Coordinates of C-alpha atoms in Angstrom, one line a residue:
M1 CA -7.2 14.5 7.5
I2 CA -7.2 11.0 6.2
H3 CA -10.8 9.9 5.4
I4 CA -11.6 6.2 5.9
L5 CA -14.8 4.4 4.8
V6 CA -15.9 1.4 6.8
V7 CA -18.3 -0.9 4.8
E8 CA -19.7 -3.4 7.3
D9 CA -23.2 -4.8 7.7
D10 CA -22.8 -5.7 11.4
R11 CA -23.8 -2.6 13.4
H12 CA -21.7 -3.4 16.4
A13 CA -18.6 -4.2 14.4
R14 CA -19.1 -1.0 12.3
R15 CA -19.4 1.1 15.5
L16 CA -16.3 -0.5 17.0
L17 CA -14.1 0.1 13.9
E18 CA -15.4 3.7 13.7
A19 CA -14.5 4.3 17.3
V20 CA -11.0 2.8 17.0
L21 CA -10.3 4.8 13.8
K22 CA -11.6 8.1 15.2
R23 CA -9.4 7.6 18.3
E24 CA -6.4 7.4 16.0
G25 CA -7.3 10.7 14.4
Y26 CA -9.0 9.5 11.2
L27 CA -12.1 11.0 9.7
V28 CA -14.6 8.1 9.3
S29 CA -17.7 7.4 7.2
T30 CA -19.7 4.2 7.4
A31 CA -21.9 2.1 5.2
E32 CA -23.9 -1.0 5.8
D33 CA -23.5 -2.5 2.3
G34 CA -21.9 -1.8 -1.1
V35 CA -24.8 0.2 -2.4
R36 CA -24.7 2.7 0.4
A37 CA -20.9 2.8 0.1
M38 CA -21.1 3.8 -3.5
E39 CA -23.4 6.6 -2.5
V40 CA -20.8 7.8 0.1
L41 CA -18.1 7.7 -2.6
E42 CA -20.2 10.0 -4.9
K43 CA -20.3 12.7 -2.2
Q44 CA -17.0 12.3 -0.2
H45 CA -13.3 12.0 -1.0
I46 CA -12.2 8.7 0.6
D47 CA -8.6 7.8 1.1
L48 CA -9.0 4.1 2.2
I49 CA -11.8 1.6 2.4
I50 CA -12.3 -1.2 5.0
L51 CA -14.5 -3.7 3.3
D52 CA -16.6 -6.7 4.6
I53 CA -17.4 -9.5 2.1
M54 CA -20.7 -10.9 3.3
M55 CA -23.3 -8.1 3.0
P56 CA -26.8 -7.7 1.6
N57 CA -27.6 -5.9 -1.6
M58 CA -24.0 -5.6 -2.9
D59 CA -21.3 -7.8 -1.3
G60 CA -17.7 -6.9 -0.9
Y61 CA -16.5 -8.8 -4.0
E62 CA -19.0 -7.0 -6.2
F63 CA -18.2 -3.7 -4.6
A64 CA -14.5 -4.1 -5.2
K65 CA -15.0 -5.1 -8.8
E66 CA -17.2 -2.1 -9.5
L67 CA -14.7 0.2 -7.9
R68 CA -11.8 -1.2 -10.0
D69 CA -13.9 -1.3 -13.2
V70 CA -14.0 2.5 -13.0
D71 CA -10.3 2.7 -12.4
S72 CA -10.5 3.8 -8.8
L73 CA -7.2 3.3 -7.0
I74 CA -8.5 3.8 -3.5
P75 CA -6.8 1.2 -1.3
I76 CA -9.1 -1.6 -0.1
L77 CA -8.5 -3.5 3.1
M78 CA -10.9 -6.5 3.1
A79 CA -12.0 -7.7 6.5
T80 CA -14.0 -10.9 6.6
A81 CA -14.9 -14.1 8.5
K82 CA -13.9 -16.1 5.3
H83 CA -10.6 -17.9 6.0
L84 CA -10.1 -20.1 2.9
P85 CA -7.2 -19.3 0.5
E86 CA -9.7 -19.3 -2.4
D87 CA -11.6 -16.4 -0.7
K88 CA -8.4 -14.3 -0.3
K89 CA -7.3 -15.0 -3.9
K90 CA -10.7 -14.0 -5.2
G91 CA -10.5 -10.7 -3.3
F92 CA -7.0 -10.0 -4.6
R93 CA -8.0 -10.7 -8.2
L94 CA -10.9 -8.2 -7.9
G95 CA -8.5 -5.5 -6.7
T96 CA -8.3 -5.8 -2.9
D97 CA -5.0 -4.5 -1.6
D98 CA -4.8 -6.3 1.7
Y99 CA -6.8 -8.8 3.7
M100 CA -7.7 -9.4 7.3
T101 CA -9.8 -12.2 8.9
K102 CA -12.3 -11.8 11.7
P103 CA -12.2 -11.4 14.6
I104 CA -10.2 -8.3 13.8
D105 CA -7.1 -7.4 15.8
T106 CA -7.5 -3.6 15.8
E107 CA -3.8 -3.0 16.4
E108 CA -2.9 -5.1 13.4
M109 CA -5.6 -3.3 11.4
L110 CA -4.1 0.1 12.2
L111 CA -0.6 -1.1 11.1
R112 CA -2.0 -2.4 7.8
I113 CA -3.8 0.8 7.2
Q114 CA -0.6 2.8 7.8
A115 CA 1.2 0.6 5.3
L116 CA -1.5 0.9 2.6
L117 CA -1.7 4.7 3.1
R118 CA 2.1 5.0 2.7
R119 CA 2.0 3.0 -0.5
S120 CA -0.9 5.1 -1.8
Q121 CA 0.8 8.4 -1.0
I122 CA 4.0 7.4 -2.8
A123 CA 2.1 6.3 -5.8
S124 CA 0.1 9.5 -6.0
A125 CA 3.2 11.7 -5.9
R126 CA 4.3 10.3 -9.3
K127 CA 7.7 12.2 -9.5
L128 CA 10.6 12.5 -7.1
V129 CA 13.5 14.9 -7.4
V130 CA 16.8 14.0 -5.7
G131 CA 19.5 16.5 -6.5
K132 CA 20.0 16.2 -10.3
L133 CA 17.9 13.0 -10.4
V134 CA 14.3 12.8 -11.5
L135 CA 12.4 9.6 -10.7
D136 CA 9.2 9.3 -12.9
Y137 CA 6.8 6.8 -11.2
D138 CA 4.7 6.3 -14.3
A139 CA 7.5 5.8 -16.8
L140 CA 9.7 3.8 -14.3
T141 CA 12.6 6.0 -15.3
V142 CA 15.5 7.7 -13.5
T143 CA 16.9 10.7 -15.4
R144 CA 20.1 12.6 -14.7
G145 CA 20.8 15.3 -17.3
E146 CA 20.9 13.6 -20.7
E147 CA 21.2 10.1 -19.1
K148 CA 18.0 8.2 -18.7
Q149 CA 17.5 4.6 -17.3
T150 CA 14.3 2.6 -17.4
L151 CA 14.2 0.2 -14.4
P152 CA 12.4 -3.1 -13.9
Q153 CA 9.2 -2.4 -12.0
K154 CA 10.2 -3.7 -8.6
E155 CA 13.7 -2.2 -8.7
F156 CA 12.1 1.2 -9.4
Y157 CA 9.5 0.9 -6.7
L158 CA 12.1 -0.1 -4.1
L159 CA 14.4 2.8 -5.0
Y160 CA 11.4 5.2 -5.1
K161 CA 10.3 4.0 -1.7
L162 CA 13.7 4.4 0.0
L163 CA 14.5 7.8 -1.5
S164 CA 11.0 9.1 -0.5
Y165 CA 12.0 8.6 3.1
P166 CA 15.7 9.4 3.4
D167 CA 17.6 8.1 6.5
R168 CA 14.6 6.1 7.5
I169 CA 15.3 2.4 8.1
F170 CA 13.0 -0.1 6.5
T171 CA 13.2 -3.8 7.5
R172 CA 13.2 -6.4 4.7
I173 CA 9.7 -7.5 5.8
Q174 CA 8.4 -4.0 5.5
L175 CA 9.8 -3.6 2.0
M176 CA 8.5 -7.0 1.0
D177 CA 5.0 -6.1 2.2
E178 CA 4.9 -2.7 0.6
I179 CA 6.6 -3.4 -2.7
W180 CA 5.8 -7.0 -3.4
G181 CA 2.6 -7.3 -1.4
M182 CA 1.7 -9.6 1.5
Q183 CA 0.3 -12.2 -0.8
S184 CA 3.6 -12.6 -2.6
E185 CA 5.4 -15.9 -2.4
S186 CA 8.8 -14.2 -2.7
T187 CA 11.2 -14.4 0.3
D188 CA 12.8 -11.4 2.0
T189 CA 16.2 -12.3 0.3
T190 CA 14.5 -10.9 -2.8
V191 CA 15.0 -7.5 -1.3
N192 CA 18.8 -8.1 -0.9
V193 CA 19.1 -9.1 -4.6
H194 CA 17.2 -6.0 -5.8
I195 CA 19.3 -3.7 -3.5
N196 CA 22.5 -5.1 -4.9
R197 CA 21.2 -4.6 -8.5
L198 CA 20.4 -0.9 -7.7
R199 CA 23.8 -0.4 -6.1
K200 CA 25.5 -1.6 -9.3
R201 CA 23.2 0.3 -11.6
F202 CA 23.8 3.6 -9.8
E203 CA 27.4 3.1 -8.7
G204 CA 29.2 6.4 -8.8
Y205 CA 26.0 8.5 -8.6
P206 CA 26.7 11.2 -5.9
E207 CA 23.1 11.9 -5.1
F208 CA 22.4 9.0 -2.8
E209 CA 23.7 5.8 -1.3
L210 CA 21.7 2.7 -0.3
V211 CA 23.0 1.7 3.1
S212 CA 22.6 -1.7 4.9
V213 CA 21.8 -1.4 8.6
R214 CA 23.0 -4.5 10.3
S215 CA 20.2 -6.8 11.6
L216 CA 17.6 -4.3 10.7
G217 CA 17.3 -3.6 6.9
Y218 CA 18.1 -0.7 4.6
K219 CA 17.9 3.0 4.3
A220 CA 18.7 5.6 1.6
V221 CA 21.2 8.4 2.5
R222 CA 20.8 11.5 0.2
S223 CA 23.8 13.7 -0.2
Q224 CA 21.8 16.8 -1.2

């Protein structure tokens, strides 16, 4: 079961988020500040953190920094009343993965959580085997027998994503969100460019095909 830690100093907001997440089938722990959250992390395996900024003892910024300083890759969804771009940029620089402003739309929150968990699960798998192909997430390589190609980072992540979910259609917006991140200034046409590069690079490979789905997006069709 996915375990989510809610770090929020407002008791009513904390209870609301806990209730919503439990209703969706998540296991939930809560903490009223960063200090208590660190104590939870020492005792529990946590898959994702929903993090407020303005808290006593240790605020969200300091908590995120401490977590990333010890190389923790737990996805962080920052939820705060701060609306200024500078606040968002500071959060991203410290290692936040996504950002929501209060009052929180719980439906949007759940969608963002799903996206972050998908991205995290793909990253943790590290290797993907498709027929005779081996995709190595850490090395950004695609190997087929004696032939090995090292791909640019975004091309590799895009290919890895699509091949991890064969026959599933992803919109350009979904792919932009998960591969480039919501804070990216790139447009969704960037996805088209990278898809075309991948098609040329792997032209003639029988293991898969990257298929355009009109008016929707793309999917990977695996032949074996």
